[in-house]
């Protein structure tokens, strides 16, 4: 996966009348990643997605897709993106084929190219069997997949989805997860907001947690989605006490095969890029540097745990700092 960010969000500030919803938000979304956008109600997830989709204009800050400033060139940005709102609608009387053809033509795709695009899209969203069925006769899950089809018929690089699994039964959610996994394998970058965190585990490679219009945490995940992938593996290194962690932190962070080091109590969690021999050398290095650890093991997590830990840490920090005067009010 390239480390060059595909979406670069810088100092984004967005105001609703009398209310600051995004408060100087920064994030870099990697190309090919599937990012779970999580956070409590009102955190700013929908607002952020709408800003990225150039449907809202921020007060200040910028969003770039590669070199493109989305708010300076919204039309060009829309060619690169698909967006599905949490309140999407489909035309009940159009068949799947008609709805997708309409979406393709309204994106400026020629009628000949639209025929191919429609067939390819129905395959991607697993609706080939329903090509001639009217949208009004589809199940909720199928309608959801049709709406996703409409959003990706122009083969965008990025797909933004606001609460896509809302109201779906477990089977429909599982079908949706398969669609997302397929799109991700084809190289599409996905940003998916949801409150159903267990499900995001299946396909997310990163977590972007928001709280009160700011980034609470943004990092790669070691979830079901990333567990089988080649590449870095998460490890947990545990020390006899919290006090032993400090000296080891600088040493570990300076190792070539190590990055994304995070401290958690008396443990450090980190990404290791090497093979078994490199890991053995790391252990020898720790011992040689006089850094006594008690356990090193592979670390796996689920999104729900990660998110709740982030929230706990944030609330603990907030409890330590006195409240700021009316920061969310706009001037
Ligand atoms: P949820 O999980 O409930 O969907 P969210 O994280 O998507 O929430 P947003 O919908 O982006 O949050 O809303 C962010 C904040 O902005 C909330 O406090 C919300 O009340 C406020 N807000 C949203 N829309 C408006 C509006 N039109 N006018 C004023 N405030 C708004």
Coordinates of N, CA and C in Angstrom, one line a residue, residues 137-325:
X137 N -39.1 -3.5 -5.8 CA -39.4 -4.9 -5.5 C -38.2 -5.5 -4.8
X138 N -37.1 -4.7 -4.7 CA -35.9 -5.3 -4.0 C -36.0 -5.3 -2.5
X139 N -35.2 -6.1 -1.9 CA -35.1 -6.1 -0.4 C -34.3 -4.9 0.0
X140 N -34.3 -4.5 1.3 CA -33.6 -3.3 1.7 C -32.1 -3.4 1.4
X141 N -31.6 -4.6 1.7 CA -30.1 -4.9 1.4 C -29.8 -4.7 0.0
X142 N -30.7 -5.3 -0.9 CA -30.4 -5.1 -2.3 C -30.6 -3.7 -2.8
X143 N -31.5 -3.0 -2.2 CA -31.7 -1.5 -2.6 C -30.4 -0.8 -2.2
X144 N -29.9 -1.1 -1.0 CA -28.6 -0.5 -0.5 C -27.5 -0.7 -1.5
X145 N -27.4 -2.0 -2.0 CA -26.4 -2.3 -2.9 C -26.6 -1.6 -4.3
X146 N -27.9 -1.4 -4.7 CA -28.1 -0.7 -5.9 C -27.7 0.8 -5.7
X147 N -27.9 1.3 -4.5 CA -27.5 2.7 -4.3 C -26.0 2.8 -4.4
X148 N -25.3 1.8 -3.8 CA -23.8 1.8 -3.9 C -23.4 1.7 -5.4
X149 N -24.1 0.9 -6.1 CA -23.9 0.7 -7.6 C -24.0 2.1 -8.3
X150 N -25.0 2.8 -7.9 CA -25.2 4.2 -8.5 C -24.0 5.1 -8.2
X151 N -23.5 4.9 -7.0 CA -22.4 5.8 -6.6 C -21.1 5.4 -7.2
X152 N -21.0 4.1 -7.7 CA -19.6 3.7 -8.2 C -19.7 3.4 -9.7
X153 N -20.8 3.7 -10.4 CA -20.9 3.3 -11.8 C -19.8 4.0 -12.7
X154 N -19.3 5.1 -12.2 CA -18.3 5.8 -13.0 C -16.9 5.4 -12.5
X155 N -16.8 4.3 -11.8 CA -15.5 3.7 -11.3 C -14.6 4.8 -10.6
X156 N -15.1 5.3 -9.5 CA -14.3 6.3 -8.8 C -13.2 5.7 -8.1
X157 N -12.2 6.5 -7.7 CA -11.1 6.0 -6.9 C -11.5 5.9 -5.4
X158 N -12.5 6.7 -5.0 CA -12.8 6.8 -3.6 C -14.3 6.6 -3.5
X159 N -14.7 5.9 -2.4 CA -16.1 5.7 -2.1 C -16.3 6.1 -0.7
X160 N -17.3 7.1 -0.5 CA -17.6 7.6 0.8 C -19.0 7.1 1.2
X161 N -19.1 6.4 2.3 CA -20.4 5.8 2.7 C -20.8 6.2 4.1
X162 N -22.0 6.8 4.2 CA -22.5 7.2 5.5 C -23.5 6.2 6.1
X163 N -23.1 5.5 7.1 CA -23.9 4.5 7.8 C -24.6 3.5 6.8
X164 N -23.7 2.8 6.0 CA -24.3 2.0 4.9 C -25.0 0.8 5.5
X165 N -24.7 0.3 6.7 CA -25.3 -0.9 7.1 C -26.5 -0.7 8.0
X166 N -26.9 0.6 8.1 CA -28.1 0.9 9.0 C -29.3 0.1 8.5
X167 N -30.0 -0.5 9.5 CA -31.2 -1.1 9.2 C -31.2 -2.4 8.4
X168 N -30.0 -2.9 8.2 CA -29.9 -4.2 7.4 C -29.8 -5.4 8.4
X169 N -30.4 -6.5 7.9 CA -30.3 -7.7 8.8 C -28.9 -8.3 8.6
X170 N -28.5 -9.3 9.5 CA -27.2 -9.9 9.4 C -26.7 -10.4 8.0
X171 N -27.7 -11.0 7.3 CA -27.3 -11.6 6.0 C -27.0 -10.4 5.0
X172 N -27.9 -9.4 5.1 CA -27.7 -8.3 4.1 C -26.4 -7.6 4.5
X173 N -26.1 -7.5 5.8 CA -24.8 -6.8 6.2 C -23.6 -7.6 5.7
X174 N -23.7 -8.9 5.8 CA -22.6 -9.8 5.3 C -22.4 -9.6 3.8
X175 N -23.5 -9.5 3.0 CA -23.4 -9.3 1.6 C -22.7 -8.0 1.3
X176 N -23.1 -7.0 2.1 CA -22.5 -5.7 1.9 C -21.0 -5.7 2.2
X177 N -20.7 -6.4 3.3 CA -19.2 -6.5 3.6 C -18.5 -7.2 2.5
X178 N -19.1 -8.2 1.8 CA -18.4 -8.8 0.7 C -18.2 -7.8 -0.5
X179 N -19.2 -7.0 -0.7 CA -19.1 -6.0 -1.8 C -18.0 -5.0 -1.4
X180 N -17.9 -4.6 -0.2 CA -16.8 -3.6 0.2 C -15.4 -4.3 0.0
X181 N -15.4 -5.5 0.5 CA -14.1 -6.2 0.3 C -13.7 -6.3 -1.1
X182 N -14.6 -6.6 -2.0 CA -14.4 -6.7 -3.4 C -13.9 -5.4 -4.0
X183 N -14.6 -4.3 -3.6 CA -14.2 -3.0 -4.1 C -12.8 -2.6 -3.6
X184 N -12.5 -3.0 -2.4 CA -11.2 -2.7 -1.8 C -10.1 -3.4 -2.6
X185 N -10.4 -4.7 -2.9 CA -9.4 -5.5 -3.6 C -9.1 -4.9 -4.9
X186 N -10.1 -4.3 -5.5 CA -9.9 -3.7 -6.9 C -9.1 -2.4 -6.7
X187 N -8.8 -2.0 -5.5 CA -8.0 -0.8 -5.3 C -8.7 0.5 -4.9
X188 N -10.1 0.3 -4.7 CA -10.8 1.5 -4.4 C -10.5 1.9 -2.9
X189 N -10.5 3.2 -2.6 CA -10.3 3.6 -1.2 C -11.6 3.9 -0.6
X190 N -11.9 3.3 0.5 CA -13.2 3.4 1.1 C -13.2 4.2 2.5
X191 N -14.1 5.0 2.7 CA -14.3 5.7 4.0 C -15.7 5.4 4.4
X192 N -15.9 4.7 5.5 CA -17.2 4.2 5.8 C -17.5 4.5 7.3
X193 N -18.6 5.3 7.4 CA -19.0 5.6 8.8 C -20.0 4.6 9.3
X194 N -19.9 4.2 10.5 CA -20.9 3.2 11.1 C -20.8 3.2 12.6
X195 N -21.9 2.8 13.2 CA -22.0 2.6 14.6 C -21.8 1.1 14.9
X196 N -21.9 0.3 13.8 CA -21.9 -1.1 14.1 C -20.4 -1.6 13.9
X197 N -19.7 -1.5 14.9 CA -18.2 -1.6 14.8 C -17.8 -3.0 14.5
X198 N -18.5 -4.0 15.1 CA -18.1 -5.4 14.9 C -18.0 -5.7 13.4
X199 N -18.9 -5.1 12.6 CA -18.9 -5.3 11.2 C -17.8 -4.7 10.4
X200 N -17.4 -3.5 10.9 CA -16.4 -2.8 10.2 C -15.1 -3.6 10.3
X201 N -14.9 -4.4 11.3 CA -13.8 -5.3 11.5 C -13.5 -6.1 10.3
X202 N -14.6 -6.5 9.6 CA -14.4 -7.4 8.5 C -13.7 -6.8 7.3
X203 N -13.8 -5.5 7.2 CA -13.1 -5.0 6.0 C -12.3 -3.7 6.2
X204 N -12.2 -3.3 7.5 CA -11.4 -2.0 7.7 C -10.0 -2.2 7.9
X205 N -9.1 -1.4 7.3 CA -7.7 -1.5 7.5 C -7.3 -0.3 8.5
X206 N -8.1 0.7 8.6 CA -7.7 1.9 9.5 C -8.9 2.3 10.2
X207 N -8.7 3.0 11.4 CA -9.8 3.6 12.1 C -9.5 5.1 12.2
X208 N -10.5 5.9 11.9 CA -10.4 7.3 12.1 C -11.6 7.6 13.1
X209 N -11.2 7.9 14.3 CA -12.2 8.2 15.3 C -12.3 9.7 15.6
X210 N -13.5 10.2 15.5 CA -13.8 11.6 15.7 C -14.5 11.8 17.1
X211 N -14.3 12.9 17.7 CA -15.1 13.3 18.8 C -15.1 14.8 18.9
X212 N -16.3 15.3 19.0 CA -16.6 16.8 19.1 C -15.8 17.5 18.0
X213 N -15.9 17.1 16.8 CA -15.3 17.8 15.6 C -13.8 17.7 15.5
X214 N -13.2 16.8 16.2 CA -11.7 16.7 16.1 C -11.4 15.2 16.0
X215 N -10.1 15.0 15.5 CA -9.7 13.6 15.4 C -9.3 13.1 16.8
X216 N -9.9 12.0 17.2 CA -9.6 11.4 18.5 C -8.4 10.5 18.3
X217 N -8.4 9.7 17.2 CA -7.4 8.8 16.9 C -7.5 8.3 15.4
X218 N -6.3 8.2 14.8 CA -6.3 7.7 13.4 C -5.1 6.8 13.2
X219 N -5.4 5.5 13.0 CA -4.3 4.6 12.9 C -4.7 3.3 12.1
X220 N -3.7 2.6 11.7 CA -3.9 1.3 11.1 C -4.5 0.3 12.1
X221 N -5.3 -0.6 11.7 CA -5.8 -1.6 12.6 C -5.3 -3.0 12.3
X222 N -5.3 -3.8 13.3 CA -5.0 -5.2 13.1 C -6.3 -6.0 13.4
X223 N -7.1 -6.0 12.4 CA -8.5 -6.6 12.6 C -8.6 -7.8 11.6
X224 N -9.7 -8.4 11.6 CA -10.0 -9.5 10.7 C -9.5 -9.1 9.3
X225 N -9.8 -7.9 8.9 CA -9.5 -7.5 7.5 C -8.0 -7.5 7.2
X226 N -7.2 -7.2 8.2 CA -5.8 -7.1 7.9 C -5.0 -8.3 8.4
X227 N -5.6 -9.2 9.2 CA -4.9 -10.2 9.8 C -4.2 -11.2 8.8
X228 N -4.8 -11.5 7.7 CA -4.3 -12.4 6.7 C -3.3 -11.8 5.7
X229 N -3.2 -10.5 5.8 CA -2.4 -9.8 4.7 C -0.9 -9.9 5.0
X230 N -0.2 -10.0 3.9 CA 1.3 -9.9 4.1 C 1.6 -8.5 4.5
X231 N 2.8 -8.3 5.0 CA 3.1 -6.9 5.5 C 3.3 -6.9 7.0
X232 N 3.2 -5.7 7.5 CA 3.6 -5.6 9.0 C 2.6 -6.3 9.8
X233 N 3.1 -6.8 11.0 CA 2.3 -7.6 11.9 C 2.3 -6.8 13.2
X234 N 1.1 -6.7 13.9 CA 1.1 -6.0 15.2 C 1.7 -7.0 16.3
X235 N 2.4 -6.4 17.2 CA 2.9 -7.1 18.3 C 2.7 -6.3 19.6
X236 N 2.6 -7.1 20.7 CA 2.4 -6.4 22.0 C 3.6 -6.8 22.8
X237 N 4.3 -5.8 23.4 CA 5.5 -6.0 24.2 C 5.1 -5.6 25.6
X238 N 5.2 -6.5 26.5 CA 4.8 -6.1 27.9 C 5.9 -6.1 28.9
X239 N 5.9 -5.0 29.7 CA 7.0 -4.8 30.7 C 6.5 -5.1 32.1
X240 N 7.5 -5.2 33.0 CA 7.0 -5.5 34.4 C 6.2 -4.4 35.0
X241 N 6.4 -3.1 34.6 CA 5.7 -2.0 35.1 C 5.6 -0.9 34.1
X242 N 4.7 0.1 34.4 CA 4.6 1.2 33.5 C 5.9 2.0 33.4
X243 N 6.6 2.0 34.5 CA 7.9 2.8 34.6 C 8.9 2.3 33.6
X244 N 8.9 0.9 33.3 CA 9.9 0.4 32.4 C 9.6 0.7 31.0
X245 N 8.4 1.2 30.7 CA 8.0 1.4 29.3 C 8.7 2.6 28.7
X246 N 8.9 3.7 29.5 CA 9.5 5.0 29.0 C 10.8 4.7 28.3
X247 N 11.8 4.1 29.0 CA 13.1 4.0 28.4 C 13.1 3.1 27.1
X248 N 12.1 2.1 27.1 CA 12.1 1.2 25.9 C 11.4 1.9 24.7
X249 N 10.6 2.9 25.0 CA 9.9 3.6 23.9 C 10.8 4.2 22.9
X250 N 11.8 4.9 23.3 CA 12.7 5.6 22.4 C 13.5 4.5 21.6
X251 N 13.9 3.5 22.3 CA 14.7 2.4 21.7 C 13.9 1.8 20.6
X252 N 12.7 1.3 21.0 CA 11.8 0.6 20.0 C 11.5 1.5 18.8
X253 N 11.1 2.7 19.1 CA 10.7 3.6 18.0 C 11.8 3.9 17.0
X254 N 13.1 3.7 17.4 CA 14.2 4.0 16.5 C 14.6 2.8 15.7
X255 N 13.9 1.6 15.9 CA 14.3 0.4 15.1 C 13.7 0.5 13.7
X256 N 14.5 0.1 12.7 CA 14.0 0.2 11.3 C 12.8 -0.6 11.0
X257 N 12.7 -1.8 11.6 CA 11.5 -2.7 11.2 C 10.3 -2.4 12.0
X258 N 10.3 -1.3 12.8 CA 9.2 -1.0 13.7 C 8.6 0.4 13.4
X259 N 7.3 0.4 13.4 CA 6.6 1.7 13.4 C 5.2 1.6 14.1
X260 N 4.5 2.8 14.1 CA 3.2 2.9 14.8 C 3.2 2.4 16.2
X261 N 4.2 2.8 17.0 CA 4.3 2.4 18.4 C 3.3 3.2 19.2
X262 N 2.5 2.4 20.0 CA 1.6 3.0 20.9 C 1.7 2.4 22.3
X263 N 1.7 3.3 23.3 CA 1.8 2.8 24.7 C 0.5 2.5 25.3
X264 N 0.4 1.4 25.9 CA -0.9 1.1 26.6 C -0.6 0.5 28.0
X265 N -0.7 1.3 29.0 CA -0.3 0.8 30.3 C 1.1 0.4 30.4
X266 N 1.3 -0.9 30.8 CA 2.7 -1.4 30.9 C 3.1 -2.1 29.6
X267 N 2.4 -1.9 28.5 CA 2.7 -2.5 27.2 C 2.9 -1.5 26.1
X268 N 3.6 -2.0 25.1 CA 3.7 -1.2 23.8 C 3.2 -2.0 22.7
X269 N 2.4 -1.4 21.9 CA 1.9 -2.1 20.7 C 2.5 -1.5 19.5
X270 N 3.0 -2.4 18.6 CA 3.7 -1.8 17.4 C 3.6 -2.7 16.2
X271 N 3.9 -2.1 15.1 CA 3.9 -2.8 13.8 C 5.3 -3.3 13.6
X272 N 5.5 -4.6 13.2 CA 6.8 -5.1 12.9 C 6.8 -5.5 11.4
X273 N 7.8 -5.0 10.7 CA 7.9 -5.2 9.2 C 8.8 -6.4 8.8
X274 N 9.5 -6.9 9.7 CA 10.5 -7.9 9.3 C 10.0 -9.4 9.4
X275 N 10.9 -10.3 9.2 CA 10.6 -11.8 9.3 C 10.9 -12.2 10.7
X276 N 10.8 -13.6 10.9 CA 11.1 -14.2 12.2 C 12.5 -13.9 12.7
X277 N 13.5 -13.9 11.8 CA 14.9 -13.6 12.2 C 15.0 -12.1 12.7
X278 N 14.3 -11.2 12.0 CA 14.4 -9.8 12.4 C 13.8 -9.6 13.8
X279 N 12.7 -10.4 14.0 CA 12.0 -10.3 15.3 C 12.9 -10.9 16.4
X280 N 13.6 -12.0 16.1 CA 14.6 -12.5 17.1 C 15.7 -11.5 17.4
X281 N 16.1 -10.8 16.3 CA 17.2 -9.8 16.5 C 16.6 -8.6 17.4
X282 N 15.4 -8.3 17.2 CA 14.8 -7.3 18.0 C 14.8 -7.7 19.5
X283 N 14.4 -8.9 19.8 CA 14.4 -9.4 21.1 C 15.8 -9.4 21.7
X284 N 16.8 -9.8 20.9 CA 18.2 -9.8 21.4 C 18.6 -8.3 21.7
X285 N 18.1 -7.4 20.8 CA 18.5 -6.0 21.0 C 17.9 -5.4 22.3
X286 N 16.7 -5.8 22.6 CA 16.0 -5.4 23.8 C 16.8 -5.8 25.0
X287 N 17.1 -7.1 25.0 CA 17.9 -7.7 26.1 C 19.2 -7.0 26.2
X288 N 19.9 -6.9 25.1 CA 21.2 -6.2 25.0 C 21.2 -4.8 25.6
X289 N 20.1 -4.1 25.3 CA 20.0 -2.7 25.7 C 19.5 -2.6 27.2
X290 N 19.4 -3.8 27.8 CA 19.0 -3.8 29.3 C 17.6 -3.3 29.5
X291 N 16.7 -3.7 28.5 CA 15.3 -3.3 28.7 C 14.5 -4.6 29.0
X292 N 14.2 -4.8 30.3 CA 13.6 -6.1 30.6 C 12.1 -6.2 30.4
X293 N 11.8 -7.0 29.4 CA 10.3 -7.2 29.1 C 9.9 -8.6 29.6
X294 N 8.6 -8.7 29.8 CA 8.1 -10.0 30.3 C 7.4 -10.8 29.2
X295 N 7.0 -10.2 28.1 CA 6.3 -11.0 27.1 C 6.3 -10.2 25.8
X296 N 6.4 -11.0 24.7 CA 6.3 -10.4 23.4 C 5.4 -11.4 22.6
X297 N 4.2 -10.8 22.1 CA 3.4 -11.7 21.4 C 2.6 -11.0 20.3
X298 N 2.1 -11.7 19.3 CA 1.3 -11.1 18.3 C 0.1 -10.5 18.9
X299 N -0.3 -9.3 18.4 CA -1.4 -8.6 19.0 C -2.6 -8.6 18.0
X300 N -3.7 -8.9 18.4 CA -4.9 -8.7 17.5 C -5.9 -7.9 18.4
X301 N -6.8 -7.2 17.7 CA -7.7 -6.3 18.4 C -9.0 -6.3 17.6
X302 N -10.0 -5.8 18.2 CA -11.2 -5.6 17.4 C -11.5 -4.1 17.5
X303 N -12.3 -3.6 16.5 CA -12.5 -2.2 16.3 C -13.2 -1.6 17.5
X304 N -14.2 -2.4 18.0 CA -15.0 -1.9 19.2 C -14.1 -1.6 20.3
X305 N -13.1 -2.6 20.6 CA -12.2 -2.4 21.7 C -11.3 -1.2 21.5
X306 N -10.8 -1.0 20.3 CA -9.9 0.1 19.9 C -10.6 1.4 20.2
X307 N -11.8 1.4 19.7 CA -12.6 2.7 19.7 C -12.9 3.1 21.2
X308 N -13.4 2.1 21.9 CA -13.8 2.4 23.3 C -12.5 2.8 24.1
X309 N -11.4 2.2 23.8 CA -10.1 2.6 24.5 C -9.8 4.0 24.2
X310 N -10.0 4.4 22.9 CA -9.7 5.8 22.5 C -10.6 6.8 23.2
X311 N -11.8 6.4 23.3 CA -12.8 7.3 24.0 C -12.4 7.4 25.5
X312 N -12.1 6.3 26.1 CA -11.7 6.3 27.5 C -10.5 7.2 27.7
X313 N -9.5 7.1 26.9 CA -8.3 7.9 27.0 C -8.6 9.4 26.9
X314 N -9.5 9.7 25.9 CA -9.9 11.1 25.6 C -10.6 11.6 26.8
X315 N -11.5 10.8 27.4 CA -12.3 11.3 28.5 C -11.5 11.5 29.8
X316 N -10.5 10.6 29.9 CA -9.5 10.8 31.0 C -8.7 12.1 30.9
X317 N -8.3 12.4 29.6 CA -7.5 13.6 29.4 C -8.4 14.8 29.7
X318 N -9.7 14.7 29.2 CA -10.6 15.9 29.4 C -10.9 16.1 30.9
X319 N -10.9 15.0 31.6 CA -11.2 15.1 33.1 C -10.0 15.8 33.8
X320 N -8.8 15.7 33.2 CA -7.6 16.3 33.8 C -7.5 17.8 33.4
X321 N -8.1 18.2 32.2 CA -7.9 19.6 31.8 C -9.2 20.4 32.1
X322 N -9.1 21.6 32.6 CA -10.3 22.4 32.9 C -11.1 22.7 31.6
X323 N -12.4 22.8 31.6 CA -13.2 23.0 30.4 C -12.8 24.4 29.7
X324 N -12.7 24.4 28.4 CA -12.4 25.6 27.6 C -13.7 26.4 27.5
X325 N -13.7 27.7 27.5 CA -14.9 28.5 27.4 C -15.5 28.4 26.1

